[in-house]
């Protein structure tokens, strides 16, 4: 059904006819375009402009159609800019607001949107720059860590079947040290009981014996709370424990009491010009801890038989 002619329609008709170059037919045609903007597209904009990203495309298409019918539709420009802001397309939102203010310079809502778009653009550019700088730092740290691995004969391996931790290797660049110190997660494996402990930040300069004395009692008469629950036989006493490491080429290295992780890395390098070293699986090193005596001998024999 045709909509009744309103006072706005009458004013538009008189305005178009007064220009002298309009026929009655062309005036009716222009009014139809005007009404399509007011009655068809603008109500759809109200419906489609809601806080769900998938609808912003509909908003922009509706606005584009409305603007093609009436290039000076402030509402269509305003809602188009709102959608562009939601999509973080700040430069396009600025352009949309600027074009609207060219024909509607007193529109405070659009001017406020323009201010938001300008601030949003600056903030987005700042975030992009910070992200680029962060990625650059990450790549630099990765490069330094790879150089550190090579110097220490460490072989990085990504193994989906091995344990992962939330910790990762890094370099401690404390000024008191002449060179950066590697800090890395190290698993202490207890093959006898198929369990383990994780030292999340192992400083390569610290001796293994230091950690063993922190983790285990020195005698069975010491505070029983220090004894692990799984050590039912009371065999895991710090002075009676030995540490072994396995290299990439399956060499078995016995770790001396005073050896640090750095010393162990040096001992793991290949012999007679061959390449070898410790494996860093998923960012972690592993060593085996056993009580001296029969348990140790049995484990060593089993390892040699299966390597």
Short mmCIF file of C-alpha atoms in Angstrom, two decimals:
data_model
loop_
_atom_site.label_atom_id
_atom_site.label_comp_id
_atom_site.label_asym_id
_atom_site.label_seq_id
_atom_site.Cartn_x
_atom_site.Cartn_y
_atom_site.Cartn_z
CA UNK A 1 0.00 0.00 0.00
CA UNK A 2 1.32 3.47 -0.90
CA UNK A 3 2.34 5.52 2.11
CA UNK A 4 0.45 8.84 2.64
CA UNK A 5 2.28 11.97 1.56
CA UNK A 6 3.75 13.73 4.58
CA UNK A 7 4.62 17.37 5.13
CA UNK A 8 8.25 16.42 4.44
CA UNK A 9 7.19 14.93 1.09
CA UNK A 10 5.31 18.09 0.19
CA UNK A 11 8.28 20.27 1.07
CA UNK A 12 10.60 18.08 -1.01
CA UNK A 13 8.16 18.23 -3.95
CA UNK A 14 7.96 22.02 -3.87
CA UNK A 15 11.74 22.27 -3.52
CA UNK A 16 12.41 20.00 -6.50
CA UNK A 17 9.78 21.66 -8.72
CA UNK A 18 11.08 25.12 -7.86
CA UNK A 19 14.42 24.21 -9.44
CA UNK A 20 12.67 24.26 -12.84
CA UNK A 21 14.42 21.28 -14.34
CA UNK A 22 12.29 18.62 -12.70
CA UNK A 23 9.21 17.07 -14.19
CA UNK A 24 6.38 15.79 -12.06
CA UNK A 25 7.50 12.25 -12.89
CA UNK A 26 11.10 12.86 -11.79
CA UNK A 27 9.90 14.40 -8.53
CA UNK A 28 7.80 11.32 -7.80
CA UNK A 29 10.83 9.15 -8.62
CA UNK A 30 13.03 11.12 -6.20
CA UNK A 31 10.41 10.88 -3.48
CA UNK A 32 10.31 7.10 -3.96
CA UNK A 33 14.07 6.99 -3.42
CA UNK A 34 13.78 9.19 -0.34
CA UNK A 35 11.04 6.98 1.10
CA UNK A 36 13.06 3.81 0.41
CA UNK A 37 15.81 5.24 2.58
CA UNK A 38 13.45 6.31 5.35
CA UNK A 39 11.07 3.37 5.42
CA UNK A 40 13.07 0.39 4.15
CA UNK A 41 16.78 0.61 4.88
CA UNK A 42 16.92 2.79 7.96
CA UNK A 43 14.63 0.52 10.06
CA UNK A 44 16.77 -2.48 9.02
CA UNK A 45 19.80 -0.65 10.35
CA UNK A 46 18.20 -0.47 13.79
CA UNK A 47 17.50 -4.20 13.70
CA UNK A 48 20.85 -5.33 12.36
CA UNK A 49 23.05 -3.05 14.50
CA UNK A 50 23.45 -5.26 17.57
CA UNK A 51 26.62 -6.49 19.31
CA UNK A 52 27.27 -9.59 17.21
CA UNK A 53 30.18 -9.34 14.74
CA UNK A 54 28.46 -11.42 12.07
CA UNK A 55 25.81 -8.71 11.72
CA UNK A 56 28.24 -5.88 11.03
CA UNK A 57 28.51 -6.95 7.40
CA UNK A 58 24.74 -6.61 7.03
CA UNK A 59 24.93 -3.17 8.61
CA UNK A 60 27.58 -2.01 6.15
CA UNK A 61 25.66 -3.36 3.15
CA UNK A 62 22.46 -1.68 4.29
CA UNK A 63 24.28 1.58 4.92
CA UNK A 64 25.97 1.44 1.53
CA UNK A 65 22.60 0.95 -0.18
CA UNK A 66 21.02 3.74 1.85
CA UNK A 67 23.89 6.13 1.00
CA UNK A 68 23.61 5.22 -2.71
CA UNK A 69 19.98 6.35 -2.54
CA UNK A 70 20.68 9.41 -0.42
CA UNK A 71 24.33 10.48 -0.27
CA UNK A 72 23.55 12.89 2.55
CA UNK A 73 21.98 10.40 4.95
CA UNK A 74 23.66 11.23 8.26
CA UNK A 75 22.10 8.21 9.94
CA UNK A 76 23.48 5.81 7.35
CA UNK A 77 26.95 7.37 7.67
CA UNK A 78 26.73 7.27 11.46
CA UNK A 79 25.70 3.60 11.60
CA UNK A 80 28.27 2.66 8.98
CA UNK A 81 30.98 4.31 11.08
CA UNK A 82 29.69 2.50 14.18
CA UNK A 83 29.99 -0.86 12.41
CA UNK A 84 33.46 -0.01 11.11
CA UNK A 85 34.55 0.93 14.63
CA UNK A 86 33.28 -2.39 15.95
CA UNK A 87 35.32 -4.16 13.26
CA UNK A 88 38.37 -2.02 14.18
CA UNK A 89 38.52 -0.62 10.63
CA UNK A 90 39.41 2.78 12.03
CA UNK A 91 40.69 4.50 8.88
CA UNK A 92 37.46 3.66 7.02
CA UNK A 93 35.43 4.86 10.02
CA UNK A 94 37.35 8.16 9.95
CA UNK A 95 36.66 8.55 6.25
CA UNK A 96 32.97 7.83 6.75
CA UNK A 97 32.69 10.41 9.54
CA UNK A 98 34.63 13.03 7.56
CA UNK A 99 32.36 12.64 4.54
CA UNK A 100 29.30 13.00 6.77
CA UNK A 101 30.66 16.14 8.44
CA UNK A 102 31.26 17.68 5.01
CA UNK A 103 27.49 18.01 4.54
CA UNK A 104 26.43 17.88 8.22
CA UNK A 105 29.16 19.79 10.11
CA UNK A 106 27.13 20.31 13.29
CA UNK A 107 26.43 16.61 13.88
CA UNK A 108 27.98 16.11 17.32
CA UNK A 109 27.36 12.35 17.36
CA UNK A 110 29.36 11.85 14.18
CA UNK A 111 32.08 14.18 15.45
CA UNK A 112 32.35 12.08 18.61
CA UNK A 113 32.61 8.96 16.46
CA UNK A 114 35.40 10.60 14.47
CA UNK A 115 37.28 11.26 17.71
CA UNK A 116 36.84 7.62 18.73
CA UNK A 117 38.04 6.43 15.34
CA UNK A 118 41.16 8.60 15.54
CA UNK A 119 41.99 7.36 19.04
CA UNK A 120 41.24 3.78 18.02
CA UNK A 121 43.59 4.07 15.04
CA UNK A 122 46.41 5.39 17.22
CA UNK A 123 45.85 2.63 19.80
CA UNK A 124 45.78 -0.07 17.12
CA UNK A 125 48.99 1.24 15.56
CA UNK A 126 50.61 1.24 19.01
CA UNK A 127 49.55 -2.36 19.61
CA UNK A 128 50.85 -3.43 16.20
CA UNK A 129 54.19 -1.77 16.94
CA UNK A 130 54.41 -3.35 20.39
CA UNK A 131 53.57 -6.74 18.91
CA UNK A 132 56.28 -6.35 16.27
CA UNK A 133 58.82 -5.39 18.93
CA UNK A 134 57.76 -8.34 21.09
CA UNK A 135 58.17 -10.76 18.18
CA UNK A 136 61.57 -9.26 17.45
CA UNK A 137 62.62 -9.81 21.08
CA UNK A 138 61.32 -13.38 21.01
CA UNK A 139 63.27 -14.13 17.83
CA UNK A 140 66.41 -12.59 19.32
CA UNK A 141 66.06 -14.66 22.50
CA UNK A 142 65.46 -17.77 20.41
CA UNK A 143 68.61 -17.05 18.41
CA UNK A 144 70.64 -16.54 21.60
CA UNK A 145 69.26 -19.74 23.10
CA UNK A 146 70.17 -21.73 19.99
CA UNK A 147 73.72 -20.39 20.17
CA UNK A 148 73.79 -21.36 23.85
CA UNK A 149 72.61 -24.89 22.99
CA UNK A 150 75.35 -25.30 20.40
CA UNK A 151 78.03 -24.11 22.81
CA UNK A 152 76.82 -26.62 25.42
CA UNK A 153 76.27 -29.53 23.00
CA UNK A 154 72.54 -29.54 23.73
CA UNK A 155 70.27 -31.05 21.09
CA UNK A 156 66.67 -29.69 21.02
CA UNK A 157 64.00 -32.29 20.22
CA UNK A 158 60.23 -31.85 19.97
CA UNK A 159 58.68 -35.09 21.16
CA UNK A 160 54.84 -35.28 21.35
CA UNK A 161 55.15 -38.40 23.50
CA UNK A 162 57.35 -36.79 26.17
CA UNK A 163 56.20 -34.76 29.15
CA UNK A 164 55.70 -31.02 28.73
CA UNK A 165 55.85 -28.32 31.37
CA UNK A 166 54.71 -24.69 31.61
CA UNK A 167 58.37 -23.74 32.08
CA UNK A 168 60.89 -23.00 29.37
CA UNK A 169 64.66 -22.53 29.12
CA UNK A 170 66.02 -19.00 29.29
CA UNK A 171 69.26 -17.12 29.79
CA UNK A 172 70.03 -15.26 32.98
CA UNK A 173 71.96 -12.16 31.97
CA UNK A 174 72.91 -11.06 35.47
CA UNK A 175 75.74 -8.47 35.28
CA UNK A 176 77.67 -10.36 37.97
CA UNK A 177 78.30 -13.17 35.46
CA UNK A 178 80.73 -12.71 32.58
CA UNK A 179 78.50 -14.80 30.30
CA UNK A 180 74.74 -15.51 30.31
CA UNK A 181 73.77 -18.47 32.51
CA UNK A 182 71.40 -21.11 31.16
CA UNK A 183 68.38 -21.79 33.34
CA UNK A 184 66.41 -24.83 32.22
CA UNK A 185 63.78 -27.28 33.54
CA UNK A 186 65.34 -30.62 34.56
CA UNK A 187 63.49 -33.83 35.36
CA UNK A 188 64.99 -36.05 38.06
CA UNK A 189 63.78 -39.51 37.05
CA UNK A 190 63.57 -42.40 39.53
CA UNK A 191 63.40 -45.51 37.30
CA UNK A 192 63.06 -47.84 40.27
CA UNK A 193 59.63 -46.40 41.07
CA UNK A 194 58.68 -44.94 37.66
CA UNK A 195 58.22 -41.47 39.12
CA UNK A 196 59.99 -38.13 38.87
CA UNK A 197 60.55 -34.64 40.24
CA UNK A 198 60.88 -31.44 38.23
CA UNK A 199 63.34 -28.69 39.03
CA UNK A 200 61.66 -25.93 37.05
CA UNK A 201 64.57 -23.45 37.06
CA UNK A 202 67.83 -25.36 37.15
CA UNK A 203 70.82 -22.99 37.13
CA UNK A 204 73.56 -24.64 35.07
CA UNK A 205 76.25 -23.55 37.54
CA UNK A 206 74.74 -25.47 40.47
CA UNK A 207 76.07 -28.93 41.36
CA UNK A 208 73.68 -31.88 41.24
CA UNK A 209 74.62 -32.83 44.81
CA UNK A 210 73.27 -29.48 46.01
CA UNK A 211 69.80 -30.33 44.71
CA UNK A 212 69.96 -33.89 46.07
CA UNK A 213 70.72 -32.59 49.56
CA UNK A 214 67.81 -30.18 49.29
CA UNK A 215 65.40 -32.90 48.16
CA UNK A 216 66.40 -35.96 50.23
CA UNK A 217 67.37 -36.65 53.85
CA UNK A 218 70.98 -37.46 54.67
CA UNK A 219 70.09 -40.34 56.99
CA UNK A 220 67.11 -42.43 58.08
CA UNK A 221 67.25 -40.80 61.52
CA UNK A 222 66.54 -37.41 60.03
CA UNK A 223 63.05 -35.91 59.96
CA UNK A 224 60.89 -38.62 58.30
CA UNK A 225 58.76 -35.94 56.59
CA UNK A 226 61.67 -35.29 54.21
CA UNK A 227 61.49 -38.84 52.89
CA UNK A 228 59.45 -39.22 49.68
CA UNK A 229 56.23 -41.21 50.09
CA UNK A 230 57.28 -43.67 47.39
CA UNK A 231 60.62 -44.49 49.14
CA UNK A 232 59.20 -47.27 51.30
CA UNK A 233 62.62 -48.88 51.86
CA UNK A 234 64.40 -45.69 52.90
CA UNK A 235 67.05 -46.10 50.18
CA UNK A 236 67.00 -42.56 48.84
CA UNK A 237 69.46 -40.75 51.09
CA UNK A 238 71.39 -37.85 49.57
CA UNK A 239 74.90 -39.25 50.25
CA UNK A 240 73.93 -42.65 48.78
CA UNK A 241 72.48 -41.47 45.48
CA UNK A 242 74.05 -41.50 42.02
CA UNK A 243 73.04 -39.53 38.94
CA UNK A 244 73.23 -40.72 35.34
CA UNK A 245 72.64 -38.91 32.05
CA UNK A 246 72.03 -40.42 28.61
CA UNK A 247 73.39 -38.68 25.53
CA UNK A 248 71.79 -38.44 22.10
CA UNK A 249 73.98 -41.34 20.89
CA UNK A 250 72.96 -43.44 23.92
CA UNK A 251 76.17 -43.05 25.87
CA UNK A 252 75.66 -43.41 29.62
CA UNK A 253 77.39 -40.74 31.70
CA UNK A 254 77.83 -41.01 35.45
CA UNK A 255 77.60 -37.60 37.07
CA UNK A 256 80.20 -36.83 39.72
CA UNK A 257 79.15 -35.40 43.07
CA UNK A 258 80.61 -31.98 42.39
CA UNK A 259 79.61 -31.77 38.75
CA UNK A 260 77.32 -28.95 37.70
CA UNK A 261 74.95 -29.08 34.77
CA UNK A 262 77.50 -27.07 32.79
CA UNK A 263 80.14 -29.71 33.56
CA UNK A 264 77.76 -32.45 32.45
CA UNK A 265 77.07 -30.63 29.16
CA UNK A 266 80.80 -30.45 28.50
CA UNK A 267 81.21 -34.17 29.29
CA UNK A 268 78.41 -35.07 26.87
CA UNK A 269 80.12 -33.75 23.76
CA UNK A 270 81.08 -36.28 21.10
CA UNK A 271 84.31 -38.24 21.12
CA UNK A 272 86.83 -38.45 18.26
CA UNK A 273 85.19 -35.64 16.33
CA UNK A 274 81.72 -37.17 16.43
CA UNK A 275 78.73 -35.00 17.29
CA UNK A 276 76.88 -35.83 20.50
CA UNK A 277 75.27 -34.15 23.49
CA UNK A 278 72.32 -34.14 25.85
CA UNK A 279 68.79 -34.09 24.47
CA UNK A 280 66.49 -31.20 25.39
CA UNK A 281 63.07 -32.75 24.87
CA UNK A 282 60.26 -30.21 24.73
CA UNK A 283 62.50 -27.71 26.49
CA UNK A 284 63.51 -30.04 29.34
CA UNK A 285 66.57 -32.08 30.30
CA UNK A 286 66.36 -35.40 32.16
CA UNK A 287 68.71 -37.33 34.43
CA UNK A 288 68.24 -40.64 36.26
CA UNK A 289 68.69 -40.81 40.04
CA UNK A 290 69.31 -44.17 41.75
CA UNK A 291 70.56 -45.50 45.08
CA UNK A 292 74.05 -46.98 44.98
CA UNK A 293 74.43 -50.73 44.96
CA UNK A 294 72.21 -53.42 43.54
CA UNK A 295 69.51 -51.07 42.18
CA UNK A 296 72.15 -49.06 40.33
CA UNK A 297 73.91 -52.12 38.88
CA UNK A 298 70.65 -53.68 37.72
CA UNK A 299 69.54 -50.48 35.98
CA UNK A 300 72.90 -49.99 34.23
CA UNK A 301 72.94 -53.57 32.98
CA UNK A 302 69.37 -53.26 31.72
CA UNK A 303 70.19 -50.00 29.90
CA UNK A 304 73.26 -51.51 28.19
CA UNK A 305 71.24 -54.51 27.11
CA UNK A 306 68.47 -52.45 25.50
CA UNK A 307 70.25 -49.40 24.02
#
